[in-house]
PDB file of C-alpha atoms and ligand atoms in Angstrom:
ATOM      1  CA  UNK A   1      -1.536   9.950  17.467  1.00 85.00           C
ATOM      2  CA  UNK A   2       2.196  10.530  17.963  1.00 94.00           C
ATOM      3  CA  UNK A   3       3.652   7.454  16.224  1.00 98.00           C
ATOM      4  CA  UNK A   4       6.411   6.691  13.737  1.00 98.00           C
ATOM      5  CA  UNK A   5       4.713   5.484  10.586  1.00 98.00           C
ATOM      6  CA  UNK A   6       6.495   4.016   7.563  1.00 99.00           C
ATOM      7  CA  UNK A   7       4.462   4.173   4.355  1.00 99.00           C
ATOM      8  CA  UNK A   8       5.758   2.515   1.183  1.00 99.00           C
ATOM      9  CA  UNK A   9       4.586   3.996  -2.119  1.00 98.00           C
ATOM     10  CA  UNK A  10       3.834   7.410  -0.613  1.00 98.00           C
ATOM     11  CA  UNK A  11       4.675   9.457  -3.704  1.00 98.00           C
ATOM     12  CA  UNK A  12       1.062   9.446  -4.914  1.00 96.00           C
ATOM     13  CA  UNK A  13      -2.301   7.729  -4.749  1.00 98.00           C
ATOM     14  CA  UNK A  14      -3.424   5.956  -1.586  1.00 98.00           C
ATOM     15  CA  UNK A  15       0.024   6.215   0.027  1.00 98.00           C
ATOM     16  CA  UNK A  16       0.123   9.973  -0.505  1.00 98.00           C
ATOM     17  CA  UNK A  17      -3.278  10.428   1.135  1.00 98.00           C
ATOM     18  CA  UNK A  18      -2.293   8.096   3.979  1.00 98.00           C
ATOM     19  CA  UNK A  19       0.775  10.270   4.589  1.00 98.00           C
ATOM     20  CA  UNK A  20      -1.410  13.366   4.797  1.00 98.00           C
ATOM     21  CA  UNK A  21      -3.841  11.659   7.152  1.00 98.00           C
ATOM     22  CA  UNK A  22      -1.216  10.388   9.595  1.00 98.00           C
ATOM     23  CA  UNK A  23       0.559  13.743   9.443  1.00 98.00           C
ATOM     24  CA  UNK A  24      -2.604  15.654  10.350  1.00 98.00           C
ATOM     25  CA  UNK A  25      -3.122  13.226  13.247  1.00 98.00           C
ATOM     26  CA  UNK A  26       0.342  14.053  14.652  1.00 98.00           C
ATOM     27  CA  UNK A  27       2.511  11.135  13.532  1.00 98.00           C
ATOM     28  CA  UNK A  28       6.080  11.348  12.222  1.00 98.00           C
ATOM     29  CA  UNK A  29       6.621   9.731   8.872  1.00 98.00           C
ATOM     30  CA  UNK A  30       9.072   7.676   6.870  1.00 98.00           C
ATOM     31  CA  UNK A  31       7.953   8.020   3.277  1.00 98.00           C
ATOM     32  CA  UNK A  32       9.281   5.750   0.557  1.00 98.00           C
ATOM     33  CA  UNK A  33       8.965   5.315  -3.183  1.00 98.00           C
ATOM     34  CA  UNK A  34      11.068   5.563  -6.324  1.00 98.00           C
ATOM     35  CA  UNK A  35      10.257   9.180  -7.205  1.00 97.00           C
ATOM     36  CA  UNK A  36      12.409  11.391  -5.009  1.00 97.00           C
ATOM     37  CA  UNK A  37      10.975  14.735  -6.202  1.00 98.00           C
ATOM     38  CA  UNK A  38       7.418  13.876  -5.311  1.00 98.00           C
ATOM     39  CA  UNK A  39       8.434  12.501  -1.921  1.00 98.00           C
ATOM     40  CA  UNK A  40      10.575  15.553  -1.099  1.00 98.00           C
ATOM     41  CA  UNK A  41       7.734  17.870  -2.088  1.00 98.00           C
ATOM     42  CA  UNK A  42       5.255  15.934   0.054  1.00 98.00           C
ATOM     43  CA  UNK A  43       7.676  15.879   2.973  1.00 98.00           C
ATOM     44  CA  UNK A  44       8.143  19.666   2.772  1.00 98.00           C
ATOM     45  CA  UNK A  45       4.385  20.214   2.603  1.00 98.00           C
ATOM     46  CA  UNK A  46       3.706  18.061   5.675  1.00 98.00           C
ATOM     47  CA  UNK A  47       6.541  19.660   7.623  1.00 98.00           C
ATOM     48  CA  UNK A  48       5.265  23.161   6.832  1.00 98.00           C
ATOM     49  CA  UNK A  49       1.566  22.540   7.352  1.00 98.00           C
ATOM     50  CA  UNK A  50       1.573  20.137  10.307  1.00 98.00           C
ATOM     51  CA  UNK A  51       5.090  20.293  11.765  1.00 98.00           C
ATOM     52  CA  UNK A  52       5.568  16.643  10.876  1.00 98.00           C
ATOM     53  CA  UNK A  53       9.066  15.184  11.106  1.00 98.00           C
ATOM     54  CA  UNK A  54       9.671  13.343   7.843  1.00 98.00           C
ATOM     55  CA  UNK A  55      12.391  11.031   6.573  1.00 98.00           C
ATOM     56  CA  UNK A  56      12.437  10.280   2.862  1.00 98.00           C
ATOM     57  CA  UNK A  57      13.891   7.010   1.601  1.00 98.00           C
ATOM     58  CA  UNK A  58      14.139   6.381  -2.120  1.00 98.00           C
ATOM     59  CA  UNK A  59      14.214   2.732  -3.140  1.00 98.00           C
ATOM     60  CA  UNK A  60      12.588   0.191  -5.367  1.00 98.00           C
ATOM     61  CA  UNK A  61      10.859  -2.397  -3.174  1.00 98.00           C
ATOM     62  CA  UNK A  62      11.848  -5.083  -5.714  1.00 98.00           C
ATOM     63  CA  UNK A  63      15.533  -4.628  -4.945  1.00 98.00           C
ATOM     64  CA  UNK A  64      16.329  -6.428  -1.700  1.00 98.00           C
ATOM     65  CA  UNK A  65      19.769  -4.822  -1.309  1.00 98.00           C
ATOM     66  CA  UNK A  66      18.343  -1.317  -1.779  1.00 98.00           C
ATOM     67  CA  UNK A  67      15.500  -2.014   0.650  1.00 98.00           C
ATOM     68  CA  UNK A  68      17.879  -3.238   3.354  1.00 98.00           C
ATOM     69  CA  UNK A  69      20.490  -0.542   2.785  1.00 98.00           C
ATOM     70  CA  UNK A  70      18.000   2.339   2.810  1.00 98.00           C
ATOM     71  CA  UNK A  71      16.021   1.154   5.818  1.00 98.00           C
ATOM     72  CA  UNK A  72      19.177   0.283   7.765  1.00 98.00           C
ATOM     73  CA  UNK A  73      20.437   3.838   7.089  1.00 98.00           C
ATOM     74  CA  UNK A  74      17.711   5.273   9.346  1.00 98.00           C
ATOM     75  CA  UNK A  75      18.988   6.762  12.611  1.00 98.00           C
ATOM     76  CA  UNK A  76      18.443   4.324  15.511  1.00 97.00           C
ATOM     77  CA  UNK A  77      15.553   6.298  17.017  1.00 97.00           C
ATOM     78  CA  UNK A  78      13.769   6.229  13.648  1.00 98.00           C
ATOM     79  CA  UNK A  79      13.964   2.448  13.564  1.00 98.00           C
ATOM     80  CA  UNK A  80      11.440   2.423  16.406  1.00 98.00           C
ATOM     81  CA  UNK A  81       8.684   2.143  13.808  1.00 98.00           C
ATOM     82  CA  UNK A  82       5.219   1.831  15.329  1.00 98.00           C
ATOM     83  CA  UNK A  83       3.300   1.265  12.110  1.00 99.00           C
ATOM     84  CA  UNK A  84       4.459  -0.191   8.810  1.00 99.00           C
ATOM     85  CA  UNK A  85       2.015   0.318   5.944  1.00 99.00           C
ATOM     86  CA  UNK A  86       2.913  -1.948   3.022  1.00 99.00           C
ATOM     87  CA  UNK A  87       1.174   0.032   0.301  1.00 99.00           C
ATOM     88  CA  UNK A  88       3.537   0.070  -2.720  1.00 98.00           C
ATOM     89  CA  UNK A  89       1.991  -2.048  -5.426  1.00 98.00           C
ATOM     90  CA  UNK A  90       0.577  -2.102  -8.897  1.00 98.00           C
ATOM     91  CA  UNK A  91      -1.321  -3.940 -11.596  1.00 98.00           C
ATOM     92  CA  UNK A  92       0.118  -4.239 -15.098  1.00 98.00           C
ATOM     93  CA  UNK A  93      -2.104  -5.282 -17.976  1.00 98.00           C
ATOM     94  CA  UNK A  94      -5.440  -7.036 -18.173  1.00 97.00           C
ATOM     95  CA  UNK A  95      -5.539 -10.106 -20.398  1.00 97.00           C
ATOM     96  CA  UNK A  96      -6.187 -13.827 -20.486  1.00 98.00           C
ATOM     97  CA  UNK A  97      -3.312 -16.033 -19.433  1.00 98.00           C
ATOM     98  CA  UNK A  98      -2.455 -17.154 -22.982  1.00 98.00           C
ATOM     99  CA  UNK A  99      -1.888 -13.538 -24.017  1.00 98.00           C
ATOM    100  CA  UNK A 100      -0.204 -12.394 -20.797  1.00 98.00           C
ATOM    101  CA  UNK A 101       2.986 -10.339 -20.833  1.00 98.00           C
ATOM    102  CA  UNK A 102       5.560 -12.133 -18.680  1.00 98.00           C
ATOM    103  CA  UNK A 103       7.353  -8.866 -17.897  1.00 98.00           C
ATOM    104  CA  UNK A 104       4.079  -7.596 -16.424  1.00 98.00           C
ATOM    105  CA  UNK A 105       3.815 -10.778 -14.380  1.00 98.00           C
ATOM    106  CA  UNK A 106       7.352 -10.368 -13.041  1.00 98.00           C
ATOM    107  CA  UNK A 107       6.720  -6.742 -12.125  1.00 98.00           C
ATOM    108  CA  UNK A 108       3.522  -7.518 -10.219  1.00 98.00           C
ATOM    109  CA  UNK A 109       4.931 -10.533  -8.397  1.00 99.00           C
ATOM    110  CA  UNK A 110       8.203  -8.772  -7.585  1.00 99.00           C
ATOM    111  CA  UNK A 111       6.488  -5.606  -6.333  1.00 99.00           C
ATOM    112  CA  UNK A 112       3.300  -6.819  -4.673  1.00 99.00           C
ATOM    113  CA  UNK A 113       4.669  -9.977  -3.051  1.00 99.00           C
ATOM    114  CA  UNK A 114       8.452  -9.856  -2.860  1.00 99.00           C
ATOM    115  CA  UNK A 115       8.614  -6.097  -2.224  1.00 99.00           C
ATOM    116  CA  UNK A 116       6.197  -6.418   0.684  1.00 99.00           C
ATOM    117  CA  UNK A 117       8.263  -9.309   2.022  1.00 99.00           C
ATOM    118  CA  UNK A 118      11.606  -7.493   1.742  1.00 99.00           C
ATOM    119  CA  UNK A 119      10.331  -4.441   3.635  1.00 99.00           C
ATOM    120  CA  UNK A 120       8.615  -6.587   6.259  1.00 99.00           C
ATOM    121  CA  UNK A 121      11.711  -8.773   6.690  1.00 98.00           C
ATOM    122  CA  UNK A 122      13.796  -5.679   7.462  1.00 98.00           C
ATOM    123  CA  UNK A 123      11.348  -3.854   9.730  1.00 98.00           C
ATOM    124  CA  UNK A 124       9.707  -6.732  11.633  1.00 98.00           C
ATOM    125  CA  UNK A 125      12.828  -7.660  13.688  1.00 98.00           C
ATOM    126  CA  UNK A 126      12.868  -4.086  15.031  1.00 98.00           C
ATOM    127  CA  UNK A 127       9.251  -4.484  16.076  1.00 98.00           C
ATOM    128  CA  UNK A 128       9.932  -7.891  17.614  1.00 98.00           C
ATOM    129  CA  UNK A 129      12.833  -6.404  19.614  1.00 98.00           C
ATOM    130  CA  UNK A 130      10.560  -3.564  20.775  1.00 98.00           C
ATOM    131  CA  UNK A 131       7.756  -5.983  21.666  1.00 98.00           C
ATOM    132  CA  UNK A 132       5.225  -3.888  19.770  1.00 98.00           C
ATOM    133  CA  UNK A 133       4.251  -2.713  16.336  1.00 98.00           C
ATOM    134  CA  UNK A 134       1.536  -2.781  13.717  1.00 98.00           C
ATOM    135  CA  UNK A 135       1.868  -4.009  10.154  1.00 99.00           C
ATOM    136  CA  UNK A 136      -0.918  -2.950   7.792  1.00 99.00           C
ATOM    137  CA  UNK A 137      -0.944  -4.484   4.322  1.00 99.00           C
ATOM    138  CA  UNK A 138      -2.831  -2.844   1.469  1.00 99.00           C
ATOM    139  CA  UNK A 139      -4.352  -5.784  -0.360  1.00 98.00           C
ATOM    140  CA  UNK A 140      -7.370  -5.565  -2.679  1.00 98.00           C
ATOM    141  CA  UNK A 141     -10.756  -7.029  -3.495  1.00 98.00           C
ATOM    142  CA  UNK A 142      -8.569  -8.772  -6.109  1.00 98.00           C
ATOM    143  CA  UNK A 143      -7.097 -10.702  -3.176  1.00 98.00           C
ATOM    144  CA  UNK A 144     -10.548 -12.026  -2.287  1.00 98.00           C
ATOM    145  CA  UNK A 145     -12.095 -12.716  -5.687  1.00 98.00           C
ATOM    146  CA  UNK A 146     -10.596 -13.394  -9.076  1.00 98.00           C
ATOM    147  CA  UNK A 147     -12.084 -11.512 -12.008  1.00 98.00           C
ATOM    148  CA  UNK A 148     -11.840 -11.936 -15.789  1.00 98.00           C
ATOM    149  CA  UNK A 149      -8.337 -11.120 -17.099  1.00 98.00           C
ATOM    150  CA  UNK A 150      -7.091 -10.313 -13.591  1.00 98.00           C
ATOM    151  CA  UNK A 151      -5.167 -13.607 -13.187  1.00 98.00           C
ATOM    152  CA  UNK A 152      -1.673 -12.595 -12.027  1.00 98.00           C
ATOM    153  CA  UNK A 153      -2.653  -9.352 -10.268  1.00 98.00           C
ATOM    154  CA  UNK A 154      -5.329 -11.308  -8.388  1.00 99.00           C
ATOM    155  CA  UNK A 155      -2.808 -14.040  -7.565  1.00 99.00           C
ATOM    156  CA  UNK A 156      -0.380 -11.452  -6.200  1.00 99.00           C
ATOM    157  CA  UNK A 157      -3.071 -10.010  -3.937  1.00 99.00           C
ATOM    158  CA  UNK A 158      -4.246 -13.485  -2.857  1.00 99.00           C
ATOM    159  CA  UNK A 159      -0.615 -13.904  -1.796  1.00 99.00           C
ATOM    160  CA  UNK A 160      -0.835 -10.676   0.220  1.00 99.00           C
ATOM    161  CA  UNK A 161      -3.968 -12.052   1.882  1.00 98.00           C
ATOM    162  CA  UNK A 162      -2.127 -15.294   2.753  1.00 99.00           C
ATOM    163  CA  UNK A 163       0.885 -13.367   4.041  1.00 99.00           C
ATOM    164  CA  UNK A 164      -1.247 -11.092   6.233  1.00 99.00           C
ATOM    165  CA  UNK A 165      -2.709 -14.181   7.896  1.00 98.00           C
ATOM    166  CA  UNK A 166       0.633 -15.983   8.133  1.00 99.00           C
ATOM    167  CA  UNK A 167       2.563 -13.001   9.486  1.00 99.00           C
ATOM    168  CA  UNK A 168      -0.151 -12.501  12.105  1.00 98.00           C
ATOM    169  CA  UNK A 169       0.347 -16.092  13.268  1.00 98.00           C
ATOM    170  CA  UNK A 170       4.123 -15.568  13.317  1.00 98.00           C
ATOM    171  CA  UNK A 171       4.033 -12.341  15.319  1.00 98.00           C
ATOM    172  CA  UNK A 172       0.918 -12.317  17.504  1.00 98.00           C
ATOM    173  CA  UNK A 173       2.897 -13.482  20.551  1.00 98.00           C
ATOM    174  CA  UNK A 174       5.338 -10.578  20.120  1.00 98.00           C
ATOM    175  CA  UNK A 175       2.842  -7.782  20.744  1.00 98.00           C
ATOM    176  CA  UNK A 176       2.569  -7.058  17.032  1.00 98.00           C
ATOM    177  CA  UNK A 177      -0.724  -6.483  15.249  1.00 98.00           C
ATOM    178  CA  UNK A 178      -1.114  -7.452  11.613  1.00 99.00           C
ATOM    179  CA  UNK A 179      -3.993  -5.972   9.640  1.00 98.00           C
ATOM    180  CA  UNK A 180      -5.036  -5.823   6.039  1.00 98.00           C
ATOM    181  CA  UNK A 181      -7.369  -3.694   4.004  1.00 98.00           C
ATOM    182  CA  UNK A 182      -8.916  -4.955   0.778  1.00 98.00           C
ATOM    183  CA  UNK A 183     -10.370  -2.089  -1.248  1.00 99.00           C
ATOM    184  CA  UNK A 184     -12.331  -2.204  -4.476  1.00 98.00           C
ATOM    185  CA  UNK A 185     -11.776   0.457  -7.143  1.00 98.00           C
ATOM    186  CA  UNK A 186     -10.174   3.660  -5.801  1.00 98.00           C
ATOM    187  CA  UNK A 187      -9.903   6.918  -7.747  1.00 97.00           C
ATOM    188  CA  UNK A 188      -7.412   9.746  -7.089  1.00 94.00           C
ATOM    189  CA  UNK A 189      -4.663   7.226  -7.877  1.00 98.00           C
ATOM    190  CA  UNK A 190      -2.484   6.367 -10.872  1.00 97.00           C
ATOM    191  CA  UNK A 191      -3.469   2.732 -10.562  1.00 98.00           C
ATOM    192  CA  UNK A 192      -5.396   2.532 -13.863  1.00 98.00           C
ATOM    193  CA  UNK A 193      -2.837   4.645 -15.732  1.00 98.00           C
ATOM    194  CA  UNK A 194      -0.055   2.328 -14.580  1.00 98.00           C
ATOM    195  CA  UNK A 195      -2.102  -0.788 -15.373  1.00 98.00           C
ATOM    196  CA  UNK A 196      -2.625   0.417 -18.949  1.00 98.00           C
ATOM    197  CA  UNK A 197       0.938   1.648 -19.483  1.00 97.00           C
ATOM    198  CA  UNK A 198       0.026   5.350 -19.521  1.00 97.00           C
ATOM    199  CA  UNK A 199      -2.881   4.970 -21.983  1.00 97.00           C
ATOM    200  CA  UNK A 200      -5.063   7.837 -20.732  1.00 97.00           C
ATOM    201  CA  UNK A 201      -8.142   6.783 -22.709  1.00 97.00           C
ATOM    202  CA  UNK A 202      -8.049   3.162 -21.493  1.00 96.00           C
ATOM    203  CA  UNK A 203      -7.454   4.356 -17.961  1.00 97.00           C
ATOM    204  CA  UNK A 204     -10.809   6.151 -17.878  1.00 96.00           C
ATOM    205  CA  UNK A 205     -12.480   3.365 -15.924  1.00 96.00           C
ATOM    206  CA  UNK A 206     -14.108   5.489 -13.251  1.00 96.00           C
ATOM    207  CA  UNK A 207     -16.229   7.870 -15.366  1.00 96.00           C
ATOM    208  CA  UNK A 208     -19.491   5.956 -15.178  1.00 97.00           C
ATOM    209  CA  UNK A 209     -19.634   5.129 -11.456  1.00 98.00           C
ATOM    210  CA  UNK A 210     -18.479   6.579  -8.159  1.00 98.00           C
ATOM    211  CA  UNK A 211     -15.546   4.495  -6.867  1.00 98.00           C
ATOM    212  CA  UNK A 212     -13.920   4.894  -3.477  1.00 98.00           C
ATOM    213  CA  UNK A 213     -11.665   7.867  -2.912  1.00 98.00           C
ATOM    214  CA  UNK A 214      -8.159   7.425  -1.558  1.00 98.00           C
ATOM    215  CA  UNK A 215      -9.343   9.258   1.574  1.00 98.00           C
ATOM    216  CA  UNK A 216     -11.971   6.534   2.196  1.00 98.00           C
ATOM    217  CA  UNK A 217      -9.173   3.972   2.350  1.00 98.00           C
ATOM    218  CA  UNK A 218      -7.055   6.275   4.527  1.00 98.00           C
ATOM    219  CA  UNK A 219      -9.961   6.730   6.973  1.00 98.00           C
ATOM    220  CA  UNK A 220     -10.312   2.948   7.350  1.00 98.00           C
ATOM    221  CA  UNK A 221      -6.565   2.450   7.756  1.00 98.00           C
ATOM    222  CA  UNK A 222      -6.425   5.209  10.358  1.00 98.00           C
ATOM    223  CA  UNK A 223      -9.282   3.538  12.217  1.00 98.00           C
ATOM    224  CA  UNK A 224      -7.321   0.261  12.293  1.00 98.00           C
ATOM    225  CA  UNK A 225      -4.228   2.071  13.514  1.00 98.00           C
ATOM    226  CA  UNK A 226      -6.013   4.031  16.236  1.00 97.00           C
ATOM    227  CA  UNK A 227      -7.777   1.128  17.950  1.00 98.00           C
ATOM    228  CA  UNK A 228      -6.556   0.360  21.481  1.00 97.00           C
ATOM    229  CA  UNK A 229      -3.468  -1.926  21.548  1.00 95.00           C
ATOM    230  CA  UNK A 230      -5.480  -5.004  22.576  1.00 97.00           C
ATOM    231  CA  UNK A 231      -7.670  -4.691  19.460  1.00 98.00           C
ATOM    232  CA  UNK A 232      -6.470  -5.926  16.073  1.00 98.00           C
ATOM    233  CA  UNK A 233      -8.756  -5.279  13.111  1.00 98.00           C
ATOM    234  CA  UNK A 234      -7.622  -8.196  10.972  1.00 98.00           C
ATOM    235  CA  UNK A 235      -9.203  -7.252   7.680  1.00 98.00           C
ATOM    236  CA  UNK A 236     -11.456  -4.613   6.215  1.00 98.00           C
ATOM    237  CA  UNK A 237     -13.049  -5.217   2.830  1.00 98.00           C
ATOM    238  CA  UNK A 238     -14.217  -1.872   1.516  1.00 98.00           C
ATOM    239  CA  UNK A 239     -15.958  -1.230  -1.795  1.00 98.00           C
ATOM    240  CA  UNK A 240     -17.896   1.639  -3.309  1.00 98.00           C
ATOM    241  CA  UNK A 241     -21.665   1.430  -2.980  1.00 98.00           C
ATOM    242  CA  UNK A 242     -21.946   0.993  -6.740  1.00 98.00           C
ATOM    243  CA  UNK A 243     -19.458  -1.914  -6.698  1.00 98.00           C
ATOM    244  CA  UNK A 244     -21.117  -5.132  -5.471  1.00 98.00           C
ATOM    245  CA  UNK A 245     -18.086  -7.374  -6.048  1.00 98.00           C
ATOM    246  CA  UNK A 246     -14.802  -7.362  -7.940  1.00 98.00           C
ATOM    247  CA  UNK A 247     -16.501  -7.607 -11.327  1.00 97.00           C
ATOM    248  CA  UNK A 248     -20.055  -6.383 -10.666  1.00 98.00           C
ATOM    249  CA  UNK A 249     -20.233  -2.610 -10.945  1.00 98.00           C
ATOM    250  CA  UNK A 250     -23.261  -0.422 -11.544  1.00 98.00           C
ATOM    251  CA  UNK A 251     -21.951   1.687 -14.417  1.00 98.00           C
ATOM    252  CA  UNK A 252     -25.166   3.643 -14.916  1.00 98.00           C
ATOM    253  CA  UNK A 253     -23.497   6.901 -13.935  1.00 97.00           C
ATOM    254  CA  UNK A 254     -22.370   8.702 -10.820  1.00 94.00           C
TER     255      UNK A 254
HETATM  256  P1  LIG B 301      -0.659   4.481  -7.477  1.00 65.83           P
HETATM  257  O1  LIG B 301      -0.113   4.019  -8.774  1.00 65.83           O
HETATM  258  O2  LIG B 301      -1.383   5.772  -7.424  1.00 65.83           O
HETATM  259  O3  LIG B 301       0.495   4.498  -6.377  1.00 65.83           O
HETATM  260  C1  LIG B 301       1.371   3.411  -6.247  1.00 65.83           C
HETATM  261  C2  LIG B 301       2.503   3.760  -5.306  1.00 65.83           C
HETATM  262  O4  LIG B 301       3.378   2.621  -5.209  1.00 65.83           O
HETATM  263  C3  LIG B 301       3.319   4.919  -5.807  1.00 65.83           C
HETATM  264  O5  LIG B 301       3.686   5.737  -4.723  1.00 65.83           O
HETATM  265  C4  LIG B 301       4.558   4.258  -6.408  1.00 65.83           C
HETATM  266  O6  LIG B 301       5.642   5.135  -6.243  1.00 65.83           O
HETATM  267  C5  LIG B 301       4.716   3.025  -5.508  1.00 65.83           C
HETATM  268  N1  LIG B 301       5.434   1.937  -6.162  1.00 65.83           N
HETATM  269  C6  LIG B 301       5.047   1.212  -7.230  1.00 65.83           C
HETATM  270  N2  LIG B 301       5.992   0.324  -7.574  1.00 65.83           N
HETATM  271  C7  LIG B 301       7.023   0.513  -6.699  1.00 65.83           C
HETATM  272  C8  LIG B 301       8.298  -0.067  -6.538  1.00 65.83           C
HETATM  273  N3  LIG B 301       8.718  -1.056  -7.348  1.00 65.83           N
HETATM  274  N4  LIG B 301       9.092   0.355  -5.538  1.00 65.83           N
HETATM  275  C9  LIG B 301       8.687   1.340  -4.714  1.00 65.83           C
HETATM  276  N5  LIG B 301       7.482   1.942  -4.816  1.00 65.83           N
HETATM  277  C10 LIG B 301       6.666   1.531  -5.799  1.00 65.83           C
HETATM  278  O7  LIG B 301      -1.600   3.287  -6.993  1.00 65.83           O
HETATM  279  P2  LIG B 301      -2.547   3.132  -5.708  1.00 65.83           P
HETATM  280  O8  LIG B 301      -2.355   4.242  -4.762  1.00 65.83           O
HETATM  281  O9  LIG B 301      -3.885   2.850  -6.209  1.00 65.83           O
HETATM  282  O10 LIG B 301      -1.963   1.767  -5.132  1.00 65.83           O
HETATM  283  C11 LIG B 301      -1.522   1.610  -3.792  1.00 65.83           C
HETATM  284  C12 LIG B 301      -1.857   0.195  -3.347  1.00 65.83           C
HETATM  285  O11 LIG B 301      -3.283   0.033  -3.320  1.00 65.83           O
HETATM  286  C13 LIG B 301      -1.327  -0.901  -4.282  1.00 65.83           C
HETATM  287  O12 LIG B 301      -0.832  -1.968  -3.495  1.00 65.83           O
HETATM  288  C14 LIG B 301      -2.583  -1.348  -5.046  1.00 65.83           C
HETATM  289  O13 LIG B 301      -2.490  -2.672  -5.489  1.00 65.83           O
HETATM  290  C15 LIG B 301      -3.642  -1.178  -3.969  1.00 65.83           C
HETATM  291  N6  LIG B 301      -5.010  -1.049  -4.415  1.00 65.83           N
HETATM  292  C16 LIG B 301      -5.378  -0.064  -5.313  1.00 65.83           C
HETATM  293  C17 LIG B 301      -6.699   0.047  -5.713  1.00 65.83           C
HETATM  294  C18 LIG B 301      -7.134   1.064  -6.724  1.00 65.83           C
HETATM  295  O14 LIG B 301      -8.217   0.876  -7.320  1.00 65.83           O
HETATM  296  N7  LIG B 301      -6.428   2.141  -6.935  1.00 65.83           N
HETATM  297  C19 LIG B 301      -7.724  -0.843  -5.154  1.00 65.83           C
HETATM  298  C20 LIG B 301      -7.227  -1.823  -4.243  1.00 65.83           C
HETATM  299  C21 LIG B 301      -5.929  -1.908  -3.876  1.00 65.83           C
HETATM  300  P3  LIG B 301       6.824   5.343  -7.291  1.00 65.83           P
HETATM  301  O15 LIG B 301       6.242   5.146  -8.654  1.00 65.83           O
HETATM  302  O16 LIG B 301       7.316   6.719  -6.996  1.00 65.83           O
HETATM  303  O17 LIG B 301       7.806   4.313  -6.921  1.00 65.83           O
HETATM  304  C1  LIG B 302      -7.425  -2.737  -7.429  1.00 65.83           C
HETATM  305  C2  LIG B 302      -8.877  -3.030  -7.570  1.00 65.83           C
HETATM  306  O1  LIG B 302     -10.593  -4.339  -8.878  1.00 65.83           O
HETATM  307  O2  LIG B 302      -8.888  -3.166 -10.147  1.00 65.83           O
HETATM  308  O3  LIG B 302      -6.791  -3.656  -6.631  1.00 65.83           O
HETATM  309  O4  LIG B 302      -8.348  -5.147  -8.949  1.00 65.83           O
HETATM  310  S1  LIG B 302      -9.170  -3.976  -8.947  1.00 65.83           S
END
């Protein structure tokens, strides 16, 4: 699939695996994140192994000026983005509301909601002008169900769910598809490490069951992206077999 695909948060985790998947399938990539070294290394790897053309943009999705400036700096032909994957996101902390850390709340709201909005606000006019495009938001099971201590992270992903629906209403007459994927727990990511501020012991939340792999999410996203243009997969909720719902997990072993 020879497309131009912009992936936010491609330096590791689900975004990194998505980049590999779209590269193998023949797409050219705009890869973004805050960690330049990782992105450059990934870009080199994909260029060498698959001949992928890659543009690296380093910005923090929370900074509207940076988002606009970096995306606007793309050469005109690279602004013809076929697929925008809003993946950059994170959870910080896990606690009841009375003990919540307001800096964590700001970071989640600013990244998961406002970051997604800033990138979409910049890219969507290019898609509207082209009369085509596909926006794929990486939400979460946390955007479908709240779970104990998940309060603000869940709220931020409920917001992503609302925005996916709203943006679809806004853009469906412009030839633009809007899809969302809502995964349960996914390993091969730094998600848990980030949530627990680098506490390696606390981040060991996948030892006693088999969660999804980042490649499972990438497969589903690629499926959404490769459907014929008249088909829009609106939402895929995807959980590991051992995870029945956000909070019900069979932790009897892998
Ligand atoms: P990782 O921590 O492995 O990767 C997160 C990515 O987002 C990194 O590339 C990081 O890059 C980027 N990122 C984070 N904050 C910012 C920022 N402010 N500006 C720019 N980039 C940022 O996590 P996952 O791969 O697991 O997470 C990807 C998405 O999947 C998130 O939206 C998450 O909520 C969602 N998700 C994850 C699940 C899981 O269990 N892992 C399950 C369901 C959904 P850098 O640090 O270089 O900026
Ligand atoms: C990540 C999955 O269940 O930790 O969005 O919220 S969960």
